[in-house]
PDB file of C-alpha atoms in Angstrom:
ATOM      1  CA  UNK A  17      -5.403  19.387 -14.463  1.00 79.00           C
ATOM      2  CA  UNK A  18      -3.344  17.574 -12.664  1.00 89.00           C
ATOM      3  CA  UNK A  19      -3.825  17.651  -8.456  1.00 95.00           C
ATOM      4  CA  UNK A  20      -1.300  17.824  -5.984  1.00 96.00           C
ATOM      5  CA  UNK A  21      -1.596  17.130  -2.168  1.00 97.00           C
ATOM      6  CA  UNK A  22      -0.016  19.905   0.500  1.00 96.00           C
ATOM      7  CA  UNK A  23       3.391  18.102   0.032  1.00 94.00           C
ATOM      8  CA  UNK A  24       3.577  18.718  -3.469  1.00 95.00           C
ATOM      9  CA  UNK A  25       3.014  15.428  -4.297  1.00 96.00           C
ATOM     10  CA  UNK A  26       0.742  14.378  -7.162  1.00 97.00           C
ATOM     11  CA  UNK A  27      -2.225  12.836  -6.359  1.00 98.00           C
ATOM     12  CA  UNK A  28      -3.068   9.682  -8.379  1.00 98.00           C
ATOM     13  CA  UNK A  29      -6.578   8.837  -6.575  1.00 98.00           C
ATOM     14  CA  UNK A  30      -8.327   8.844  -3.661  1.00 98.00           C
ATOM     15  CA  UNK A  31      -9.161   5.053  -1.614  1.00 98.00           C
ATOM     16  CA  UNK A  32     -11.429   7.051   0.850  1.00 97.00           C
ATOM     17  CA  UNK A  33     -11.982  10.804   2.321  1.00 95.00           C
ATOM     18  CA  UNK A  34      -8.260  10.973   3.992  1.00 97.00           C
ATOM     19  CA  UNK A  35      -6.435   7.905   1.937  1.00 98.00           C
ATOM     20  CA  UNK A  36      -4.960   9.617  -0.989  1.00 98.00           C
ATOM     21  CA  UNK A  37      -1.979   7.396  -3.213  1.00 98.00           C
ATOM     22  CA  UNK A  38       0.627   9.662  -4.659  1.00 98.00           C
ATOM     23  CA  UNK A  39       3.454   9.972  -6.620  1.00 97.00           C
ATOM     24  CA  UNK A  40       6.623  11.512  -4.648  1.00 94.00           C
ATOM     25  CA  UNK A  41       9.903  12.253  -5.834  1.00 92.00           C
ATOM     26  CA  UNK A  42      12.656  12.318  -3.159  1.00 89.00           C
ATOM     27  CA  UNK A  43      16.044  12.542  -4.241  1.00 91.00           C
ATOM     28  CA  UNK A  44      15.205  12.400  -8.143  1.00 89.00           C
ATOM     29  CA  UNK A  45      13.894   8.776  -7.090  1.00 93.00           C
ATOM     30  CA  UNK A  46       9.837   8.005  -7.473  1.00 95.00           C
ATOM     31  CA  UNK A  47       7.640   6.264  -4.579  1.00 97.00           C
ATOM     32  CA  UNK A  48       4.282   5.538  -4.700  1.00 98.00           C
ATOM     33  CA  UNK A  49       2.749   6.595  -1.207  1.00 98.00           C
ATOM     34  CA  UNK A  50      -0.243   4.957   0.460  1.00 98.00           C
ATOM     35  CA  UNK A  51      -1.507   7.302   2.946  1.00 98.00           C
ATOM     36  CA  UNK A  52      -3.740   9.220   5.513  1.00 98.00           C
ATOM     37  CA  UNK A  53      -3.415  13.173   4.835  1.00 98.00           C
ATOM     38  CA  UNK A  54      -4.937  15.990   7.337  1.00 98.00           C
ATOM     39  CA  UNK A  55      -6.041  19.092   6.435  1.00 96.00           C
ATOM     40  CA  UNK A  56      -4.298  21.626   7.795  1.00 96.00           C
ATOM     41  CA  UNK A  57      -5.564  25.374   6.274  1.00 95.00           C
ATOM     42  CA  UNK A  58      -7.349  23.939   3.723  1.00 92.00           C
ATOM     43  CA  UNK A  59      -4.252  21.651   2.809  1.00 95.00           C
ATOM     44  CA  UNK A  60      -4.357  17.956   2.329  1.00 96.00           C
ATOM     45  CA  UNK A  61      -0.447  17.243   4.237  1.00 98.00           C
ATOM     46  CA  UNK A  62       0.218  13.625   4.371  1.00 97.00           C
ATOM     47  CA  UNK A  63       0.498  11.951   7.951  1.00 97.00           C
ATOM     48  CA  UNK A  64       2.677   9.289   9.573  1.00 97.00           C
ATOM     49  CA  UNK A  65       0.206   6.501   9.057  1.00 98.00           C
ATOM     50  CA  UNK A  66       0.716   5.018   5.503  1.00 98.00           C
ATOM     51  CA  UNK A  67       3.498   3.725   3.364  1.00 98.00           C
ATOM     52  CA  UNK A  68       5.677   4.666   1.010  1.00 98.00           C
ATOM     53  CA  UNK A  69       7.355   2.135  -1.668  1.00 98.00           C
ATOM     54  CA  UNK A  70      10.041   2.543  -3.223  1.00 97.00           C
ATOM     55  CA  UNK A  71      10.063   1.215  -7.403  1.00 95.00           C
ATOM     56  CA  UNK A  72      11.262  -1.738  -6.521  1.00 97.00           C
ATOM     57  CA  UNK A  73       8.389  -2.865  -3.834  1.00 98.00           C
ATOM     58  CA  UNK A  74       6.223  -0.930  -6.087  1.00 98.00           C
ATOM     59  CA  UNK A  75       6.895  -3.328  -8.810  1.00 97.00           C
ATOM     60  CA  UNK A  76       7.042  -6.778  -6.506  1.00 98.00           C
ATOM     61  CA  UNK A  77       3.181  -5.397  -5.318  1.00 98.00           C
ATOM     62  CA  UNK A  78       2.398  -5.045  -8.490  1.00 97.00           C
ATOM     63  CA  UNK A  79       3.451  -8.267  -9.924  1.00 97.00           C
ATOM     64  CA  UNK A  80       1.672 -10.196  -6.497  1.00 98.00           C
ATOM     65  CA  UNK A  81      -1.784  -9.019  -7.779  1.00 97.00           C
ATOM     66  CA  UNK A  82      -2.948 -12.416  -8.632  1.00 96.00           C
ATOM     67  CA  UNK A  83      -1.931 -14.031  -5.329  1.00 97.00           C
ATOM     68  CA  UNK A  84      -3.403 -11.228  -3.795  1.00 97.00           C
ATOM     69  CA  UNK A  85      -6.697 -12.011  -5.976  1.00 96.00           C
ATOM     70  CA  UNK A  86      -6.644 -15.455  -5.193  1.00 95.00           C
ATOM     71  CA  UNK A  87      -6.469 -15.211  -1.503  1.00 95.00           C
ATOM     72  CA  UNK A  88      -9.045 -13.042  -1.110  1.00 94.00           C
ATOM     73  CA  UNK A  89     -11.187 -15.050  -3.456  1.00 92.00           C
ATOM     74  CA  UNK A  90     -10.628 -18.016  -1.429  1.00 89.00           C
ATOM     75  CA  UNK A  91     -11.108 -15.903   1.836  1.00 85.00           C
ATOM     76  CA  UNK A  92     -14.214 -14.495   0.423  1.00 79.00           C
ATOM     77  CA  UNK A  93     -16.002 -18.171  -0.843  1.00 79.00           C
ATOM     78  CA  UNK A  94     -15.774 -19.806   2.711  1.00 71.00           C
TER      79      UNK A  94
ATOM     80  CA  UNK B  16       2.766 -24.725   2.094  1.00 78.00           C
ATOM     81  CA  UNK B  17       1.319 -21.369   2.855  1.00 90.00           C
ATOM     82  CA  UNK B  18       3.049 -18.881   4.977  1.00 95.00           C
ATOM     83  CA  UNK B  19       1.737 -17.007   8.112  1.00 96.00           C
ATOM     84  CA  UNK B  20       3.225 -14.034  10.170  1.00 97.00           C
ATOM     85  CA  UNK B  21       2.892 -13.872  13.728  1.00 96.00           C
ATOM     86  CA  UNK B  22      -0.562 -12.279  13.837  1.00 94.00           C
ATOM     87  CA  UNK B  23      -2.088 -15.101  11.551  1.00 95.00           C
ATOM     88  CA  UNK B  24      -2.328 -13.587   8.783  1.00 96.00           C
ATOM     89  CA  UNK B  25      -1.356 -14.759   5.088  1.00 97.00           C
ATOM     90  CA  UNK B  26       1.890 -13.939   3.792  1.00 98.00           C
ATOM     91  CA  UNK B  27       1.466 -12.632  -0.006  1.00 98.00           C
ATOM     92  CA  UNK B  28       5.414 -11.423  -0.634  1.00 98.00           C
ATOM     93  CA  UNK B  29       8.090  -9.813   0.800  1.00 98.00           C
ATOM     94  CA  UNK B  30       8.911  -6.489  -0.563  1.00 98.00           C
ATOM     95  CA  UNK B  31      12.017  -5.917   1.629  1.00 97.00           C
ATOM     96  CA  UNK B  32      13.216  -8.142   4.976  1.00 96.00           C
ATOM     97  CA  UNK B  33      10.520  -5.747   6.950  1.00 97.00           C
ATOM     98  CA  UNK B  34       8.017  -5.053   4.799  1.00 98.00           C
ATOM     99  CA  UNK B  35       5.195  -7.621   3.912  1.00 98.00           C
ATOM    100  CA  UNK B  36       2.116  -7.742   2.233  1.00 98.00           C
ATOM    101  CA  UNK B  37      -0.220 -10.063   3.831  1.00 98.00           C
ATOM    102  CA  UNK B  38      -4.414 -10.819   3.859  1.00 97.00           C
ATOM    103  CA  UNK B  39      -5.888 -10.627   6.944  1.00 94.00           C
ATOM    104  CA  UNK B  40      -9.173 -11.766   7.888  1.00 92.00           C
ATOM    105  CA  UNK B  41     -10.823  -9.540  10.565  1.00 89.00           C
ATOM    106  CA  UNK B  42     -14.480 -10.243  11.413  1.00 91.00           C
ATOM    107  CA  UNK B  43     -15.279 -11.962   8.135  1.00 89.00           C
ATOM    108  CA  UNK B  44     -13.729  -8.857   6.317  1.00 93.00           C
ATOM    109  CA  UNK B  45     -10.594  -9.248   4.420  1.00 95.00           C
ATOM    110  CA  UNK B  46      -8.009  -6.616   4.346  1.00 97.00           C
ATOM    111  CA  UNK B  47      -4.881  -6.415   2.161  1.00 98.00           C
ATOM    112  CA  UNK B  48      -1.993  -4.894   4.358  1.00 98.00           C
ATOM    113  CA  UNK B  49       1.347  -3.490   3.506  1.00 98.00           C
ATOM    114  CA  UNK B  50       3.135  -3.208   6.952  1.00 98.00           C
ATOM    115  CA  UNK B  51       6.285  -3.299   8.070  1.00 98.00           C
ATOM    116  CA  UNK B  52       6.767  -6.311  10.630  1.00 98.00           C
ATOM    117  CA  UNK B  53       9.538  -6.625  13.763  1.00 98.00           C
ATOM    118  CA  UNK B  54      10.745 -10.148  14.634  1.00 96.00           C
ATOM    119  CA  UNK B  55       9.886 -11.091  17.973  1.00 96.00           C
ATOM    120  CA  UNK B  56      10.395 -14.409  19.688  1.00 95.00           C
ATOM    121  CA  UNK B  57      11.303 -15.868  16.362  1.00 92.00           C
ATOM    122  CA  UNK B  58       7.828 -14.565  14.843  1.00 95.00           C
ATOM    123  CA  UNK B  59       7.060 -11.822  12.280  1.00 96.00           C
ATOM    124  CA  UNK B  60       4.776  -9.425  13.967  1.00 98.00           C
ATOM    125  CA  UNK B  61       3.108  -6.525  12.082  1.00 97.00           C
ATOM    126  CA  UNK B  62       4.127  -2.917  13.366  1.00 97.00           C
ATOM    127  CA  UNK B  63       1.702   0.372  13.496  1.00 97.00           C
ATOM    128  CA  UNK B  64       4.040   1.085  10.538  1.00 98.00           C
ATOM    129  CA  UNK B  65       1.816   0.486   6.988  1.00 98.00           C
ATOM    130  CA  UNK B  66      -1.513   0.551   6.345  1.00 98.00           C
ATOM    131  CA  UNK B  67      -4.332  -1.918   5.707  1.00 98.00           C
ATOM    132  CA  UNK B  68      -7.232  -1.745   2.776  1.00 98.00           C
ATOM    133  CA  UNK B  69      -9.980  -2.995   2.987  1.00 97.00           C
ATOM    134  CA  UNK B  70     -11.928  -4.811  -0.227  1.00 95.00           C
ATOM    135  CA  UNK B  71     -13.066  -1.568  -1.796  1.00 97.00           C
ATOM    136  CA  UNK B  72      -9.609   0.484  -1.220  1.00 98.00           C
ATOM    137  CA  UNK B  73      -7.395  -2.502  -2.537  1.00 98.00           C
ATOM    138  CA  UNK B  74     -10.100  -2.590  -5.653  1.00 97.00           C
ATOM    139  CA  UNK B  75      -9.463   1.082  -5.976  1.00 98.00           C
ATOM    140  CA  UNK B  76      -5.856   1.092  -6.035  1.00 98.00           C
ATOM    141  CA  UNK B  77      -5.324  -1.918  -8.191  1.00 97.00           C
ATOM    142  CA  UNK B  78      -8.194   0.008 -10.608  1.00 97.00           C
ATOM    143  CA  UNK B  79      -5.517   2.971 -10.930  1.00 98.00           C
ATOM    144  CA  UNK B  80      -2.424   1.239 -11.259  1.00 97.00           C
ATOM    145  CA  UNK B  81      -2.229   1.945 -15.197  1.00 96.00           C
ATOM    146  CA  UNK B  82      -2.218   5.963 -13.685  1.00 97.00           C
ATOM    147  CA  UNK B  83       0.823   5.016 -11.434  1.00 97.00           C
ATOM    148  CA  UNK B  84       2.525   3.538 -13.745  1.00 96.00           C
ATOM    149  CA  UNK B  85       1.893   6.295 -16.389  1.00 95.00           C
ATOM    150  CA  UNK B  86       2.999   9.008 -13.615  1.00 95.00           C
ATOM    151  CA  UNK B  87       6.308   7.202 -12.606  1.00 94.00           C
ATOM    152  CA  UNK B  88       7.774   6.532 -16.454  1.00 92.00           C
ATOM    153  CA  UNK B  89       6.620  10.427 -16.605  1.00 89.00           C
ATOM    154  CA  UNK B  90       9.068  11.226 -13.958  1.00 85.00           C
ATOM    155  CA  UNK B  91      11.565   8.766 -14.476  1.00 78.00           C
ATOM    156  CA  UNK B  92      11.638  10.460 -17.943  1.00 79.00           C
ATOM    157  CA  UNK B  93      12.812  13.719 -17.027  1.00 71.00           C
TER     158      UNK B  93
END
């Protein structure tokens, strides 16, 4: 039941109608891929606007969560 | 002692020389961006290269992090 995108990458979820985050594997290395897809004959293909990290930003994003929290908590109570 | 690029925005962490995540504030909205950034005059600016989430995408993909995280020790386990 798992669901790939046109690229063969797995889709993890979906932030809105054309943001999709997926798992690639490139090179028998992982990246976890931020980014606008197209459809293109009923395929979701992933375009040039987005990111891909590699484990190691993956994991410095992941451990900056709280910072992240706490800015925009302090953003959002002005 | 917090850190700004050249656009204004917060600096959260580096996850390469380039690549920075950073909180910007755009019409009262705050957006979490990963983005590469280009030096320019001595100032980081951000480039088209990334992408930006808004509140309900960054609460998304921090909601489905325990799926990433499940997906990449599934590959890395190959």
């Amino acid at each position: 039941d798992r669901e790939y995108d046109g690229g063969g990458n797995l889709i993890i979820c979906r932030l809105s109608g054309k943001r999709l985050v997926t798992i690639s594997d490139f090179k028998g290395k992982s990246y976890v891929s931020i980014r606008e897809h197209y459809k293109k004959d009923d395929k979701e293909l992933p375009s040039s606007k987005g990111i891909s990290l590699n484990h190691e930003q993956w994991t410095v994003l992941k451990n900056n969560i709280p910072a992240i929290e706490n800015a925009i908590s302090r953003l959002d109570s002005r």
